[in-house]
Amino acid sequence: MYYYSYKGANLVSLTPLDGFGPPRAPVTEGMLFAPVPGDAVLGRGSFRVGHPGQLLASHGLEVLDASRLTEAEVDDPTRAAIAEGRLTAVNTGRPGWEELLTAAPKTGKRRVNLLAIGDVGSTLLTGLKLLGGDVISSIGICDLSDQITARWEFEMGQVALPWDYDALPEVEIVSPEHIFDCDVFVFVASKGIPPVGSQVKDVRMAQFEVNASIVKHYAKMARDARFQGLWCAVSDPVDPLAKTAYLESNRDESGVWDGKGLRPEQIQGFGLGVMNARAAYYAKRDARLSSFLSEGRSFGPHGTGLFIANSVEHYDESLSQELTHLTVTANLKMRELGFKPYVAPALSSGALSLLLALRGEWHCGSVFLDGIYMGVKNRFTPAGIETELLPHIPDALFGHIRDAAEHLKEIL
């Protein structure tokens, strides 16, 4: 291994690096950064290294499966840094990668701003207000309607614990001009939702074109504000909108890519949480599917392309296909009852998953992998985003994960 001191940070590499000064002695404590090659647009920005092989294959779906990674030869100090969560891989192909070497992780409570307080937004807001006092300092709300924001500021201002009036985060109205004065931006805006009883089969994709235009506008605003926080995509279709935010924020006024906007790891799609919860709902009600509750996983987008594994260790293709179908069509069941399916998504994908993310705990969300936003189990750590590394993903299941990725690439 080759170690360097560069711009106040400690670097380590499998091969000698040009332009980083003379090698130094191995580093045995503190944060380490591993420069890795990668595409400027489709490569990951930075992430916590969980396996030596991720230094050789940093950007594809293989990072989810230890059995598909090549075992890179690393020394004891580097292996210790991996085990202790002190090694961050940084894609040197991305403009501005050096800024990550000195960026201090945000600590303490976060300011969260929500854009659009409709059915999903107001339900998500309620969840964050009631449950987020440990990690949220305050919540800003923004909507096209001043009447709506006035209503929810008034409502949430009257939600409090007796005699402990500062236990829950305050809710404040924020103007569009200040929507990115925050640590966490939550995009819940949406137009063109097909009405209950319509014949639209893929409700989520029907919203893509119009919602993408809204995302583009706010992505440009985030770029102009040099936003350094977390952008959360909650509106449908979650995963393509997350990538839209990433791409559009990195284009200049002429539409040319320059990489000066949001980094891919700054954006996460929050749609997998409810799919995972729906799978659990059905698994609790059918003994054949109950293995999901202790051994199962969910992968892929919030909608078509999603795949639910009944179990990773005892994978069953037939049971997994059945559970996947039940999960993907659950929203249609609610529409058949005559209601829009928004409460469970707003809470399971929205409030609950967001709070787990802010606490640095494992949650379901879409992270940038293989050039798209892929829904996986992940968490935020001081060394960057960590995706769950499974010992072995069965070939059939890994094939479904690849299919999900290809489906998302066709969209955007």
Coordinates of C-alpha atoms in Angstrom, one line a residue:
M1 CA 0.0 0.0 0.0
Y2 CA 1.1 3.6 -0.7
Y3 CA 0.3 6.3 1.8
Y4 CA 0.3 10.1 1.2
S5 CA -0.3 13.3 3.1
Y6 CA -2.3 15.5 0.7
K7 CA -4.0 18.9 1.5
G8 CA -4.3 18.0 5.2
A9 CA -5.7 14.5 4.6
N10 CA -4.2 11.0 4.7
L11 CA -4.5 9.0 1.5
V12 CA -3.9 5.4 0.8
S13 CA -3.7 3.6 -2.6
L14 CA -3.1 0.1 -4.0
T15 CA -0.7 1.6 -6.6
P16 CA 1.6 4.6 -6.6
L17 CA 0.0 8.0 -7.2
D18 CA 1.5 10.8 -9.3
G19 CA 1.2 14.3 -8.1
F20 CA 0.6 13.6 -4.4
G21 CA 4.1 14.1 -3.1
P22 CA 6.4 11.4 -1.7
P23 CA 4.9 8.3 0.1
R24 CA 4.8 8.4 3.8
A25 CA 4.6 5.8 6.6
P26 CA 1.4 3.8 7.0
V27 CA -1.4 5.6 8.9
T28 CA -2.8 3.6 11.8
E29 CA -5.4 6.0 13.1
G30 CA -7.9 8.7 12.0
M31 CA -9.7 9.0 8.7
L32 CA -8.2 7.6 5.5
F33 CA -9.2 8.4 1.9
A34 CA -8.7 6.0 -1.0
P35 CA -8.6 7.7 -4.4
V36 CA -10.3 5.5 -6.9
P37 CA -10.9 6.0 -10.7
G38 CA -14.4 6.5 -11.9
D39 CA -16.6 8.1 -14.6
A40 CA -17.3 11.8 -13.9
V41 CA -21.0 11.4 -14.5
L42 CA -22.0 7.8 -13.8
G43 CA -19.5 7.0 -11.1
R44 CA -20.1 7.2 -7.4
G45 CA -18.8 10.2 -5.7
S46 CA -17.6 8.8 -2.3
F47 CA -18.6 6.0 0.0
R48 CA -17.5 4.1 3.0
V49 CA -15.4 1.1 2.1
G50 CA -16.6 -2.1 3.6
H51 CA -14.4 -4.6 1.7
P52 CA -11.0 -4.4 0.1
G53 CA -12.5 -5.5 -3.2
Q54 CA -14.6 -2.3 -3.4
L55 CA -11.3 -0.4 -4.1
L56 CA -11.0 -2.4 -7.4
A57 CA -14.8 -2.4 -8.2
S58 CA -16.2 0.8 -6.7
H59 CA -19.2 1.7 -8.8
G60 CA -21.2 -1.4 -9.9
L61 CA -23.7 -3.6 -8.2
E62 CA -21.0 -6.0 -7.1
V63 CA -20.3 -3.8 -4.1
L64 CA -23.4 -5.3 -2.6
D65 CA -22.1 -8.9 -2.7
A66 CA -18.7 -9.9 -1.1
S67 CA -18.6 -13.1 -3.1
R68 CA -18.5 -11.1 -6.3
L69 CA -15.7 -8.9 -5.3
T70 CA -12.0 -9.6 -6.0
E71 CA -10.0 -9.8 -2.8
A72 CA -7.6 -6.9 -3.1
E73 CA -4.3 -7.3 -1.3
V74 CA -4.2 -4.7 1.5
D75 CA -1.9 -4.2 4.5
D76 CA -3.0 -4.4 8.1
P77 CA -3.4 -0.7 8.7
T78 CA -5.8 -0.4 5.7
R79 CA -7.7 -3.6 6.7
A80 CA -8.1 -2.1 10.2
A81 CA -9.3 1.2 8.7
I82 CA -12.0 -0.8 6.8
A83 CA -13.1 -2.7 9.8
E84 CA -13.3 0.4 12.0
G85 CA -15.2 2.5 9.4
R86 CA -12.3 4.9 8.8
L87 CA -11.8 4.5 5.0
T88 CA -13.6 6.6 2.5
A89 CA -13.3 5.9 -1.3
V90 CA -13.3 9.1 -3.4
N91 CA -13.9 9.1 -7.1
T92 CA -11.0 11.3 -8.6
G93 CA -12.8 11.4 -11.9
R94 CA -15.4 13.8 -10.4
P95 CA -14.7 17.6 -10.5
G96 CA -14.2 19.0 -7.0
W97 CA -13.4 15.6 -5.3
E98 CA -10.6 17.2 -3.3
E99 CA -13.1 19.2 -1.3
L100 CA -14.3 16.0 0.3
L101 CA -10.9 15.5 2.0
T102 CA -11.5 18.4 4.4
A103 CA -15.3 18.4 4.6
A104 CA -16.3 18.0 8.2
P105 CA -19.3 15.7 8.8
K106 CA -22.4 17.5 10.1
T107 CA -23.1 16.9 13.8
G108 CA -26.0 17.8 16.0
K109 CA -29.6 18.3 15.1
R110 CA -30.6 19.1 11.5
R111 CA -32.9 21.7 10.0
V112 CA -35.3 20.0 7.6
N113 CA -37.3 21.9 4.9
L114 CA -40.3 20.3 3.1
L115 CA -41.4 21.4 -0.3
A116 CA -45.2 20.9 -0.8
I117 CA -47.6 20.2 2.0
G118 CA -50.3 18.1 0.3
D119 CA -51.6 14.7 1.4
V120 CA -48.1 13.1 1.5
G121 CA -46.3 16.2 2.7
S122 CA -48.6 16.9 5.6
T123 CA -48.6 13.2 6.7
L124 CA -44.8 13.2 6.5
L125 CA -44.6 16.5 8.4
T126 CA -46.7 15.0 11.2
G127 CA -44.4 12.0 11.5
L128 CA -41.3 14.2 11.6
K129 CA -42.9 16.5 14.2
L130 CA -43.9 13.7 16.5
L131 CA -40.9 11.5 16.2
G132 CA -38.0 13.7 15.2
G133 CA -37.2 15.8 18.3
D134 CA -33.9 13.9 18.8
V135 CA -32.4 14.7 15.4
I136 CA -34.4 17.6 14.0
S137 CA -33.9 21.2 15.2
S138 CA -36.8 22.7 13.2
I139 CA -38.9 22.1 10.2
G140 CA -39.5 24.6 7.4
I141 CA -42.6 24.2 5.2
C142 CA -43.1 25.6 1.7
D143 CA -46.0 25.4 -0.7
L144 CA -47.5 27.3 -3.6
S145 CA -50.5 28.0 -1.3
D146 CA -50.0 30.4 1.5
Q147 CA -53.3 29.2 3.0
I148 CA -51.9 25.6 3.2
T149 CA -48.7 26.6 4.9
A150 CA -50.6 28.9 7.3
R151 CA -52.8 26.0 8.2
W152 CA -50.0 23.6 8.9
E153 CA -47.9 26.1 10.8
F154 CA -50.9 26.7 13.0
E155 CA -51.8 23.0 13.4
M156 CA -48.2 21.9 14.2
G157 CA -47.7 24.8 16.5
Q158 CA -50.4 23.3 18.7
V159 CA -48.9 19.9 18.8
A160 CA -46.8 19.7 22.0
L161 CA -46.1 17.7 25.1
P162 CA -47.5 19.2 28.3
W163 CA -44.9 21.1 30.3
D164 CA -42.1 20.2 27.9
Y165 CA -42.9 22.6 25.1
D166 CA -39.5 22.5 23.4
A167 CA -39.4 18.7 23.1
L168 CA -40.7 18.6 19.5
P169 CA -39.2 20.5 16.6
E170 CA -40.8 23.8 15.7
V171 CA -42.5 24.2 12.3
E172 CA -42.0 27.4 10.4
I173 CA -43.1 28.8 7.1
V174 CA -40.2 29.2 4.7
S175 CA -40.2 31.1 1.4
P176 CA -39.1 29.5 -1.9
E177 CA -36.0 31.8 -1.9
H178 CA -34.9 30.3 1.4
I179 CA -35.9 26.6 0.8
F180 CA -32.2 25.5 0.7
D181 CA -31.3 27.2 3.9
C182 CA -31.3 23.8 5.6
D183 CA -29.4 20.6 6.1
V184 CA -32.1 18.3 4.6
F185 CA -34.4 19.2 1.7
V186 CA -37.4 16.9 1.2
F187 CA -39.0 17.0 -2.2
V188 CA -42.7 16.1 -1.9
A189 CA -44.1 18.2 -4.7
S190 CA -46.2 16.4 -7.3
K191 CA -48.6 17.1 -10.1
G192 CA -50.7 15.0 -12.3
I193 CA -51.6 12.2 -9.9
P194 CA -54.2 10.0 -11.6
P195 CA -57.5 10.1 -9.8
V196 CA -58.9 7.2 -7.9
G197 CA -60.8 5.0 -10.4
S198 CA -58.7 5.9 -13.4
Q199 CA -57.5 3.2 -15.7
V200 CA -53.8 4.2 -15.4
K201 CA -51.9 1.0 -14.6
D202 CA -48.5 2.5 -13.8
V203 CA -49.5 5.5 -11.6
R204 CA -46.0 6.4 -10.6
M205 CA -44.5 6.7 -14.1
A206 CA -47.6 8.7 -15.3
Q207 CA -46.3 11.4 -13.0
F208 CA -42.7 11.4 -14.2
E209 CA -42.7 14.0 -16.9
V210 CA -44.5 16.7 -15.0
N211 CA -42.7 16.0 -11.7
A212 CA -39.3 15.9 -13.5
S213 CA -39.9 19.5 -14.7
I214 CA -40.4 20.6 -11.1
V215 CA -37.3 18.7 -9.9
K216 CA -35.3 20.4 -12.6
H217 CA -36.2 23.9 -11.3
Y218 CA -35.3 23.1 -7.7
A219 CA -32.2 21.3 -8.7
K220 CA -31.0 24.5 -10.4
M221 CA -31.8 26.4 -7.2
A222 CA -29.8 23.9 -5.1
R223 CA -26.9 24.4 -7.5
D224 CA -27.1 28.2 -7.2
A225 CA -27.3 28.0 -3.5
R226 CA -24.3 25.6 -3.4
F227 CA -26.4 23.3 -1.2
Q228 CA -24.3 20.9 0.8
G229 CA -27.0 19.0 2.6
L230 CA -29.1 16.0 1.8
W231 CA -31.7 16.1 -1.0
C232 CA -34.5 13.6 -0.4
A233 CA -36.7 12.5 -3.3
V234 CA -40.1 11.3 -2.0
S235 CA -42.4 12.1 -4.9
D236 CA -43.2 9.5 -7.6
P237 CA -41.4 8.1 -9.4
V238 CA -38.8 8.3 -6.7
D239 CA -35.7 6.8 -8.3
P240 CA -35.8 8.5 -11.7
L241 CA -36.6 11.9 -9.9
A242 CA -33.5 11.4 -7.7
K243 CA -31.3 10.9 -10.8
T244 CA -33.0 13.9 -12.5
A245 CA -32.0 16.1 -9.5
Y246 CA -28.5 14.8 -9.8
L247 CA -28.1 15.4 -13.5
E248 CA -29.9 18.7 -13.8
S249 CA -28.0 20.3 -10.8
N250 CA -24.7 19.5 -12.6
R251 CA -25.5 21.3 -15.8
D252 CA -24.5 24.9 -16.5
E253 CA -26.8 27.5 -18.0
S254 CA -26.2 26.1 -21.5
G255 CA -27.1 22.6 -20.4
V256 CA -23.5 21.4 -20.4
W257 CA -22.4 19.0 -17.7
D258 CA -19.8 20.5 -15.4
G259 CA -20.1 18.6 -12.2
K260 CA -20.6 21.7 -10.1
G261 CA -23.9 20.7 -8.6
L262 CA -25.1 18.1 -6.2
R263 CA -22.8 15.1 -5.6
P264 CA -24.5 11.8 -6.2
E265 CA -24.2 10.8 -2.5
Q266 CA -26.0 14.0 -1.5
I267 CA -29.2 12.7 -3.0
Q268 CA -31.3 9.7 -1.9
G269 CA -34.6 8.4 -3.0
F270 CA -37.0 7.5 -0.2
G271 CA -39.5 5.1 -1.8
L272 CA -38.3 1.6 -0.8
G273 CA -39.3 1.9 2.8
V274 CA -43.0 1.4 2.1
M275 CA -42.3 -1.5 -0.3
N276 CA -40.3 -3.2 2.4
A277 CA -43.1 -2.5 4.9
R278 CA -45.8 -3.9 2.4
A279 CA -43.8 -7.0 2.0
A280 CA -43.7 -7.4 5.8
Y281 CA -47.5 -6.9 5.9
Y282 CA -48.1 -9.8 3.6
A283 CA -45.3 -11.9 5.3
K284 CA -47.1 -11.6 8.6
R285 CA -50.3 -12.9 7.2
D286 CA -49.0 -15.9 5.3
A287 CA -46.7 -18.5 7.0
R288 CA -45.2 -19.5 3.7
L289 CA -43.8 -15.9 3.3
S290 CA -42.8 -15.4 6.9
S291 CA -39.1 -16.0 6.3
F292 CA -39.0 -12.4 4.9
L293 CA -39.5 -11.0 8.4
S294 CA -36.1 -12.3 9.5
E295 CA -34.1 -13.1 6.4
G296 CA -35.7 -11.1 3.5
R297 CA -34.5 -8.0 1.6
S298 CA -36.0 -5.5 -0.8
F299 CA -34.1 -4.2 -3.8
G300 CA -34.7 -1.8 -6.6
P301 CA -37.1 1.1 -7.4
H302 CA -40.4 2.1 -5.8
G303 CA -42.5 0.4 -8.4
T304 CA -41.9 -1.6 -11.6
G305 CA -38.5 -3.3 -11.3
L306 CA -38.7 -3.8 -7.6
F307 CA -37.8 -7.2 -6.3
I308 CA -38.5 -8.7 -2.9
A309 CA -36.4 -11.7 -1.8
N310 CA -38.2 -14.0 0.7
S311 CA -34.7 -14.8 2.1
V312 CA -31.1 -14.2 1.2
E313 CA -29.8 -17.3 2.9
H314 CA -32.7 -19.6 1.9
Y315 CA -33.8 -18.0 -1.3
D316 CA -36.9 -19.3 -3.0
E317 CA -37.6 -18.0 -6.5
S318 CA -41.3 -18.8 -6.5
L319 CA -42.0 -17.3 -3.0
S320 CA -40.0 -14.3 -3.9
Q321 CA -41.9 -13.7 -7.1
E322 CA -45.2 -14.1 -5.3
L323 CA -44.2 -11.6 -2.5
T324 CA -42.9 -9.2 -5.1
H325 CA -46.2 -9.2 -7.0
L326 CA -48.2 -8.6 -3.8
T327 CA -46.0 -5.8 -2.8
V328 CA -45.9 -4.0 -6.2
T329 CA -49.7 -4.1 -6.6
A330 CA -50.5 -3.1 -3.0
N331 CA -51.2 0.5 -4.0
L332 CA -53.7 -0.7 -6.5
K333 CA -55.5 -2.6 -3.7
M334 CA -55.9 0.7 -1.8
R335 CA -57.2 2.4 -4.9
E336 CA -59.8 -0.4 -5.3
L337 CA -61.0 0.5 -1.8
G338 CA -61.6 4.0 -3.1
F339 CA -58.6 5.8 -1.5
K340 CA -55.3 7.2 -2.6
P341 CA -52.4 5.2 -1.1
Y342 CA -50.4 7.9 0.6
V343 CA -50.4 7.4 4.3
A344 CA -48.1 4.3 4.4
P345 CA -45.7 5.8 1.9
A346 CA -45.5 9.1 3.7
L347 CA -44.7 7.4 7.0
S348 CA -42.7 4.2 6.0
S349 CA -40.8 5.7 3.1
G350 CA -40.9 9.3 4.3
A351 CA -40.8 10.1 8.0
L352 CA -39.6 6.8 9.4
S353 CA -36.9 6.2 6.8
L354 CA -35.7 9.8 7.0
L355 CA -35.3 9.7 10.7
L356 CA -33.4 6.4 10.5
A357 CA -31.1 8.1 8.0
L358 CA -30.5 11.1 10.1
R359 CA -29.7 8.9 13.1
G360 CA -27.1 7.0 11.0
E361 CA -29.1 3.8 11.2
W362 CA -29.8 1.2 8.6
H363 CA -32.8 2.1 6.4
C364 CA -34.3 1.5 3.0
G365 CA -33.4 4.0 0.4
S366 CA -32.0 4.6 -3.2
V367 CA -28.3 5.3 -3.5
F368 CA -26.2 6.0 -6.6
L369 CA -24.9 2.6 -8.0
D370 CA -24.2 1.5 -11.5
G371 CA -25.2 4.9 -12.9
I372 CA -28.7 4.9 -11.4
Y373 CA -30.4 5.3 -8.0
M374 CA -30.9 1.7 -6.7
G375 CA -33.0 0.9 -3.6
V376 CA -30.9 -1.0 -1.0
K377 CA -30.3 -1.3 2.7
N378 CA -27.9 1.5 3.6
R379 CA -26.8 4.0 6.2
F380 CA -24.9 7.3 6.6
T381 CA -21.6 7.1 8.5
P382 CA -18.8 9.5 9.2
A383 CA -16.9 7.8 6.4
G384 CA -19.8 8.2 3.9
I385 CA -22.7 6.1 2.7
E386 CA -22.4 2.5 3.5
T387 CA -24.4 0.0 1.5
E388 CA -25.1 -3.4 3.1
L389 CA -22.5 -5.9 2.1
L390 CA -24.0 -9.4 2.0
P391 CA -21.8 -12.5 2.1
H392 CA -23.4 -13.9 -1.0
I393 CA -26.4 -13.0 -3.1
P394 CA -27.8 -16.0 -5.0
D395 CA -27.4 -15.8 -8.7
A396 CA -31.1 -15.7 -9.5
L397 CA -31.6 -12.8 -7.0
F398 CA -28.6 -10.9 -8.3
G399 CA -30.1 -11.3 -11.8
H400 CA -33.2 -9.6 -10.6
I401 CA -31.2 -6.8 -9.1
R402 CA -29.4 -6.3 -12.5
D403 CA -32.8 -6.4 -14.2
A404 CA -34.0 -3.6 -11.9
A405 CA -30.9 -1.5 -12.8
E406 CA -31.5 -2.0 -16.5
H407 CA -35.1 -1.0 -16.1
L408 CA -34.1 2.3 -14.5
K409 CA -31.4 3.0 -17.1
E410 CA -34.1 2.7 -19.8
I411 CA -36.1 5.4 -18.1
L412 CA -33.3 7.9 -17.7

